[in-house]
PDB file of C-alpha atoms in Angstrom:
ATOM      1  CA  ILE A 184      33.473  57.464  32.405  1.00  0.00           C
ATOM      2  CA  ALA A 185      31.787  54.218  33.502  1.00  0.00           C
ATOM      3  CA  ILE A 186      28.349  55.522  32.499  1.00  0.00           C
ATOM      4  CA  LEU A 187      29.707  56.607  29.115  1.00  0.00           C
ATOM      5  CA  ALA A 188      31.300  53.161  28.625  1.00  0.00           C
ATOM      6  CA  ILE A 189      28.039  51.363  29.502  1.00  0.00           C
ATOM      7  CA  CYS A 190      26.034  53.589  27.135  1.00  0.00           C
ATOM      8  CA  ALA A 191      28.588  53.055  24.359  1.00  0.00           C
ATOM      9  CA  ARG A 192      28.498  49.277  24.780  1.00  0.00           C
ATOM     10  CA  ARG A 193      24.694  49.192  24.756  1.00  0.00           C
ATOM     11  CA  SER A 194      24.506  51.409  21.697  1.00  0.00           C
ATOM     12  CA  VAL A 195      26.996  49.328  19.735  1.00  0.00           C
ATOM     13  CA  LEU A 196      25.326  46.015  20.681  1.00  0.00           C
ATOM     14  CA  LYS A 197      21.779  47.262  19.987  1.00  0.00           C
ATOM     15  CA  THR A 198      22.466  48.722  16.586  1.00  0.00           C
ATOM     16  CA  ARG A 199      24.763  46.211  14.903  1.00  0.00           C
ATOM     17  CA  ASP A 200      22.846  46.134  11.604  1.00  0.00           C
ATOM     18  CA  ASN A 201      21.860  49.802  11.528  1.00  0.00           C
ATOM     19  CA  PRO A 202      24.333  51.696  13.726  1.00  0.00           C
ATOM     20  CA  SER A 203      23.242  54.915  15.415  1.00  0.00           C
ATOM     21  CA  LYS A 204      25.310  58.088  15.245  1.00  0.00           C
ATOM     22  CA  PHE A 205      26.586  57.466  18.766  1.00  0.00           C
ATOM     23  CA  ALA A 206      27.642  53.886  17.913  1.00  0.00           C
ATOM     24  CA  THR A 207      29.347  55.142  14.755  1.00  0.00           C
ATOM     25  CA  GLY A 208      31.192  57.757  16.805  1.00  0.00           C
ATOM     26  CA  VAL A 209      32.311  55.114  19.303  1.00  0.00           C
ATOM     27  CA  GLU A 210      33.597  52.865  16.521  1.00  0.00           C
ATOM     28  CA  LEU A 211      35.390  55.820  14.907  1.00  0.00           C
ATOM     29  CA  ALA A 212      37.036  56.687  18.246  1.00  0.00           C
ATOM     30  CA  ILE A 213      38.183  53.089  18.756  1.00  0.00           C
ATOM     31  CA  GLU A 214      39.575  52.850  15.229  1.00  0.00           C
ATOM     32  CA  SER A 215      41.409  56.145  15.742  1.00  0.00           C
ATOM     33  CA  LEU A 216      42.876  54.828  19.001  1.00  0.00           C
ATOM     34  CA  ILE A 217      44.057  51.647  17.294  1.00  0.00           C
ATOM     35  CA  LYS A 218      45.714  53.644  14.492  1.00  0.00           C
ATOM     36  CA  PHE A 219      47.289  56.022  17.023  1.00  0.00           C
ATOM     37  CA  VAL A 220      48.778  53.204  19.117  1.00  0.00           C
ATOM     38  CA  ASN A 221      49.900  51.135  16.135  1.00  0.00           C
ATOM     39  CA  SER A 222      51.566  54.107  14.443  1.00  0.00           C
ATOM     40  CA  THR A 223      53.574  54.879  17.576  1.00  0.00           C
ATOM     41  CA  MET A 224      54.376  51.413  18.932  1.00  0.00           C
ATOM     42  CA  GLY A 225      54.066  49.252  15.844  1.00  0.00           C
ATOM     43  CA  LYS A 226      51.339  46.750  15.075  1.00  0.00           C
ATOM     44  CA  GLU A 227      52.906  43.880  16.997  1.00  0.00           C
ATOM     45  CA  ALA A 228      53.537  45.739  20.246  1.00  0.00           C
ATOM     46  CA  GLY A 229      50.476  47.948  19.887  1.00  0.00           C
ATOM     47  CA  LYS A 230      47.971  45.098  20.026  1.00  0.00           C
ATOM     48  CA  HIS A 231      49.158  44.225  23.548  1.00  0.00           C
ATOM     49  CA  TYR A 232      48.825  47.769  24.910  1.00  0.00           C
ATOM     50  CA  ILE A 233      45.766  49.251  23.163  1.00  0.00           C
ATOM     51  CA  ASN A 234      43.516  48.653  26.177  1.00  0.00           C
ATOM     52  CA  TYR A 235      45.966  50.236  28.605  1.00  0.00           C
ATOM     53  CA  ILE A 236      46.686  53.267  26.423  1.00  0.00           C
ATOM     54  CA  GLY A 237      42.967  53.735  25.713  1.00  0.00           C
ATOM     55  CA  THR A 238      42.096  53.594  29.398  1.00  0.00           C
ATOM     56  CA  LEU A 239      44.959  55.931  30.249  1.00  0.00           C
ATOM     57  CA  PHE A 240      43.926  58.377  27.516  1.00  0.00           C
ATOM     58  CA  ILE A 241      40.277  58.480  28.586  1.00  0.00           C
ATOM     59  CA  PHE A 242      41.049  58.820  32.303  1.00  0.00           C
ATOM     60  CA  VAL A 243      43.660  61.548  31.900  1.00  0.00           C
ATOM     61  CA  LEU A 244      41.569  63.454  29.326  1.00  0.00           C
ATOM     62  CA  PHE A 245      38.423  63.411  31.474  1.00  0.00           C
ATOM     63  CA  SER A 246      40.481  64.398  34.514  1.00  0.00           C
ATOM     64  CA  ASN A 247      42.120  67.269  32.662  1.00  0.00           C
ATOM     65  CA  ILE A 248      38.927  68.717  31.172  1.00  0.00           C
ATOM     66  CA  SER A 249      36.860  68.446  34.352  1.00  0.00           C
ATOM     67  CA  GLY A 250      37.551  72.165  34.902  1.00  0.00           C
ATOM     68  CA  LEU A 251      34.992  72.827  32.164  1.00  0.00           C
ATOM     69  CA  PHE A 252      32.352  71.440  34.530  1.00  0.00           C
ATOM     70  CA  MET A 253      33.453  73.659  37.440  1.00  0.00           C
ATOM     71  CA  LEU A 254      35.351  70.810  39.106  1.00  0.00           C
ATOM     72  CA  ARG A 255      38.948  70.825  40.237  1.00  0.00           C
ATOM     73  CA  PRO A 256      40.908  68.534  37.899  1.00  0.00           C
ATOM     74  CA  PRO A 257      42.175  65.438  39.736  1.00  0.00           C
ATOM     75  CA  THR A 258      45.417  65.774  37.777  1.00  0.00           C
ATOM     76  CA  ALA A 259      46.026  69.119  39.503  1.00  0.00           C
ATOM     77  CA  ASP A 260      46.998  67.047  42.565  1.00  0.00           C
ATOM     78  CA  TYR A 261      50.412  65.424  42.528  1.00  0.00           C
ATOM     79  CA  GLY A 262      49.149  62.264  44.242  1.00  0.00           C
ATOM     80  CA  THR A 263      46.979  61.479  41.235  1.00  0.00           C
ATOM     81  CA  THR A 264      49.615  62.148  38.587  1.00  0.00           C
ATOM     82  CA  LEU A 265      52.257  60.226  40.532  1.00  0.00           C
ATOM     83  CA  CYS A 266      49.994  57.170  40.761  1.00  0.00           C
ATOM     84  CA  ILE A 267      49.229  57.317  37.034  1.00  0.00           C
ATOM     85  CA  ALA A 268      52.933  57.681  36.261  1.00  0.00           C
ATOM     86  CA  LEU A 269      53.836  54.774  38.581  1.00  0.00           C
ATOM     87  CA  VAL A 270      51.342  52.517  36.803  1.00  0.00           C
ATOM     88  CA  SER A 271      52.895  53.554  33.484  1.00  0.00           C
ATOM     89  CA  PHE A 272      56.349  52.942  34.956  1.00  0.00           C
ATOM     90  CA  VAL A 273      55.333  49.408  35.950  1.00  0.00           C
ATOM     91  CA  MET A 274      54.041  48.828  32.405  1.00  0.00           C
ATOM     92  CA  ILE A 275      57.311  50.142  30.960  1.00  0.00           C
ATOM     93  CA  GLN A 276      59.379  47.867  33.209  1.00  0.00           C
ATOM     94  CA  TYR A 277      57.079  44.928  32.464  1.00  0.00           C
ATOM     95  CA  ALA A 278      57.590  45.501  28.721  1.00  0.00           C
ATOM     96  CA  SER A 279      61.333  45.757  29.256  1.00  0.00           C
ATOM     97  CA  ILE A 280      61.514  42.453  31.128  1.00  0.00           C
ATOM     98  CA  ARG A 281      59.003  40.744  28.823  1.00  0.00           C
ATOM     99  CA  TYR A 282      60.763  41.608  25.593  1.00  0.00           C
ATOM    100  CA  GLN A 283      64.400  41.884  26.625  1.00  0.00           C
ATOM    101  CA  LYS A 284      64.494  39.182  29.340  1.00  0.00           C
ATOM    102  CA  TRP A 285      67.881  39.495  31.069  1.00  0.00           C
ATOM    103  CA  GLY A 286      68.870  42.262  28.682  1.00  0.00           C
ATOM    104  CA  ALA A 287      66.666  44.603  30.726  1.00  0.00           C
ATOM    105  CA  PHE A 288      68.976  44.196  33.713  1.00  0.00           C
ATOM    106  CA  LYS A 289      72.100  44.021  31.593  1.00  0.00           C
ATOM    107  CA  SER A 290      71.295  47.406  30.056  1.00  0.00           C
ATOM    108  CA  LEU A 291      71.666  48.989  33.504  1.00  0.00           C
ATOM    109  CA  PHE A 292      75.382  48.201  33.339  1.00  0.00           C
ATOM    110  CA  ASP A 293      75.936  49.558  29.801  1.00  0.00           C
ATOM    111  CA  PRO A 294      78.294  50.849  28.510  1.00  0.00           C
ATOM    112  CA  ILE A 295      80.464  50.043  31.533  1.00  0.00           C
ATOM    113  CA  PHE A 296      79.799  48.962  35.100  1.00  0.00           C
ATOM    114  CA  LEU A 297      80.532  52.446  36.465  1.00  0.00           C
ATOM    115  CA  PHE A 298      77.388  53.848  34.820  1.00  0.00           C
ATOM    116  CA  PHE A 299      75.094  51.612  36.898  1.00  0.00           C
ATOM    117  CA  PRO A 300      74.053  54.362  39.384  1.00  0.00           C
ATOM    118  CA  ILE A 301      73.357  56.817  36.561  1.00  0.00           C
ATOM    119  CA  ASN A 302      71.304  54.241  34.642  1.00  0.00           C
ATOM    120  CA  VAL A 303      69.249  53.396  37.749  1.00  0.00           C
ATOM    121  CA  ILE A 304      68.584  57.088  38.406  1.00  0.00           C
ATOM    122  CA  SER A 305      67.536  57.593  34.794  1.00  0.00           C
ATOM    123  CA  GLU A 306      65.084  54.686  35.071  1.00  0.00           C
ATOM    124  CA  PHE A 307      63.484  56.117  38.197  1.00  0.00           C
ATOM    125  CA  ALA A 308      63.422  59.611  36.682  1.00  0.00           C
ATOM    126  CA  THR A 309      60.816  58.406  34.194  1.00  0.00           C
ATOM    127  CA  PRO A 310      57.790  58.356  36.549  1.00  0.00           C
ATOM    128  CA  VAL A 311      58.936  61.549  38.249  1.00  0.00           C
ATOM    129  CA  SER A 312      59.212  63.436  34.954  1.00  0.00           C
ATOM    130  CA  LEU A 313      55.924  62.034  33.636  1.00  0.00           C
ATOM    131  CA  SER A 314      54.042  62.941  36.796  1.00  0.00           C
ATOM    132  CA  LEU A 315      55.589  66.383  37.287  1.00  0.00           C
ATOM    133  CA  ARG A 316      55.001  67.408  33.663  1.00  0.00           C
ATOM    134  CA  LEU A 317      51.302  66.550  33.817  1.00  0.00           C
ATOM    135  CA  PHE A 318      50.833  67.948  37.332  1.00  0.00           C
ATOM    136  CA  GLY A 319      52.633  71.220  36.644  1.00  0.00           C
ATOM    137  CA  ASN A 320      50.785  72.029  33.452  1.00  0.00           C
ATOM    138  CA  ILE A 321      47.326  71.224  34.784  1.00  0.00           C
ATOM    139  CA  LEU A 322      47.956  72.976  38.106  1.00  0.00           C
ATOM    140  CA  ALA A 323      49.191  76.071  36.256  1.00  0.00           C
ATOM    141  CA  GLY A 324      45.917  76.265  34.316  1.00  0.00           C
ATOM    142  CA  THR A 325      43.905  75.755  37.501  1.00  0.00           C
ATOM    143  CA  VAL A 326      45.828  78.507  39.302  1.00  0.00           C
ATOM    144  CA  MET A 327      45.437  80.893  36.364  1.00  0.00           C
ATOM    145  CA  MET A 328      41.674  80.359  36.303  1.00  0.00           C
ATOM    146  CA  ALA A 329      41.470  80.783  40.087  1.00  0.00           C
ATOM    147  CA  LEU A 330      43.361  84.065  39.787  1.00  0.00           C
ATOM    148  CA  VAL A 331      41.052  85.298  37.040  1.00  0.00           C
ATOM    149  CA  TYR A 332      37.946  84.493  39.069  1.00  0.00           C
ATOM    150  CA  GLY A 333      39.437  85.665  42.358  1.00  0.00           C
ATOM    151  CA  LEU A 334      40.927  88.951  41.240  1.00  0.00           C
ATOM    152  CA  LEU A 335      38.477  89.885  38.523  1.00  0.00           C
ATOM    153  CA  SER A 336      35.272  88.406  39.927  1.00  0.00           C
ATOM    154  CA  LYS A 337      33.300  91.635  39.419  1.00  0.00           C
ATOM    155  CA  ILE A 338      34.102  91.992  35.723  1.00  0.00           C
ATOM    156  CA  ALA A 339      34.899  88.385  34.769  1.00  0.00           C
ATOM    157  CA  ILE A 340      31.478  87.247  33.622  1.00  0.00           C
ATOM    158  CA  ILE A 341      31.583  85.988  30.031  1.00  0.00           C
ATOM    159  CA  TRP A 342      35.131  86.322  28.723  1.00  0.00           C
ATOM    160  CA  PRO A 343      36.710  83.657  31.027  1.00  0.00           C
ATOM    161  CA  ALA A 344      34.973  81.050  28.846  1.00  0.00           C
ATOM    162  CA  ALA A 345      37.712  81.590  26.264  1.00  0.00           C
ATOM    163  CA  LEU A 346      40.312  80.979  28.963  1.00  0.00           C
ATOM    164  CA  HIS A 347      38.537  77.759  29.980  1.00  0.00           C
ATOM    165  CA  VAL A 348      38.710  76.588  26.383  1.00  0.00           C
ATOM    166  CA  TYR A 349      42.460  77.147  26.387  1.00  0.00           C
ATOM    167  CA  PHE A 350      43.462  76.080  29.919  1.00  0.00           C
ATOM    168  CA  ASP A 351      41.007  73.207  30.343  1.00  0.00           C
ATOM    169  CA  LEU A 352      40.180  71.864  26.919  1.00  0.00           C
ATOM    170  CA  PHE A 353      43.153  72.641  24.670  1.00  0.00           C
ATOM    171  CA  SER A 354      45.919  72.364  27.257  1.00  0.00           C
ATOM    172  CA  GLY A 355      44.265  69.324  28.870  1.00  0.00           C
ATOM    173  CA  ALA A 356      44.020  67.512  25.540  1.00  0.00           C
ATOM    174  CA  ILE A 357      47.641  68.345  24.672  1.00  0.00           C
ATOM    175  CA  GLN A 358      48.876  67.091  28.048  1.00  0.00           C
ATOM    176  CA  THR A 359      46.867  63.885  27.639  1.00  0.00           C
ATOM    177  CA  TYR A 360      48.421  63.339  24.223  1.00  0.00           C
ATOM    178  CA  VAL A 361      51.944  64.012  25.529  1.00  0.00           C
ATOM    179  CA  PHE A 362      51.536  61.685  28.526  1.00  0.00           C
ATOM    180  CA  CYS A 363      50.207  58.825  26.395  1.00  0.00           C
ATOM    181  CA  MET A 364      52.770  59.420  23.648  1.00  0.00           C
ATOM    182  CA  LEU A 365      55.666  59.299  26.123  1.00  0.00           C
ATOM    183  CA  THR A 366      54.295  56.132  27.720  1.00  0.00           C
ATOM    184  CA  MET A 367      53.959  54.467  24.307  1.00  0.00           C
ATOM    185  CA  THR A 368      57.432  55.620  23.290  1.00  0.00           C
ATOM    186  CA  TYR A 369      59.042  54.189  26.424  1.00  0.00           C
ATOM    187  CA  ILE A 370      57.208  50.880  26.010  1.00  0.00           C
ATOM    188  CA  GLY A 371      57.924  50.793  22.266  1.00  0.00           C
ATOM    189  CA  GLN A 372      61.652  51.344  22.833  1.00  0.00           C
ATOM    190  CA  ASN A 373      61.792  48.213  24.965  1.00  0.00           C
ATOM    191  CA  TYR A 374      59.885  46.216  22.376  1.00  0.00           C
ATOM    192  CA  GLU A 375      62.181  47.279  19.533  1.00  0.00           C
ATOM    193  CA  GLN A 376      65.233  46.098  21.440  1.00  0.00           C
ATOM    194  CA  GLU A 377      63.892  42.544  21.627  1.00  0.00           C
TER     195      GLU A 377
END
């Protein structure tokens, strides 16, 4: 990812007047990211979180599709997905405190004081659900591919490529989209309640 970022930066800076195809692709990807974030979070909130969502999207996508390169996806380990979800949880709580001030803590006691334990549990369920959803789906694809190669190793020569396209590329891209969309939705909800 770092090498790709360095190459992208060099290409964009070198070819400002006459952009190369790679530089054009990078600019198109960045514009698409900006539209994606702004359409979900709104223009005002989106401008503060584009860098985080972009970084999250690239990291999770590259982690999910690493099975295409005969690597075990890092997101097939719960430690990785939990850490990513905890960082997103901190960003969600930061947005809540930043935009709602004391209302972030007051909302834990809504509608009545007796719901405080339930509201706290629901707040801490966010990183658990985010991490388990990503982990479970990616691990399931990894296990399915391991079973195909382990049980059918003698006859599984060419046709598993179609399974890699589904389990690694398609499913990995969908899970990346879902993870980023949920993170943006949670952050955007706190911004709208300002």
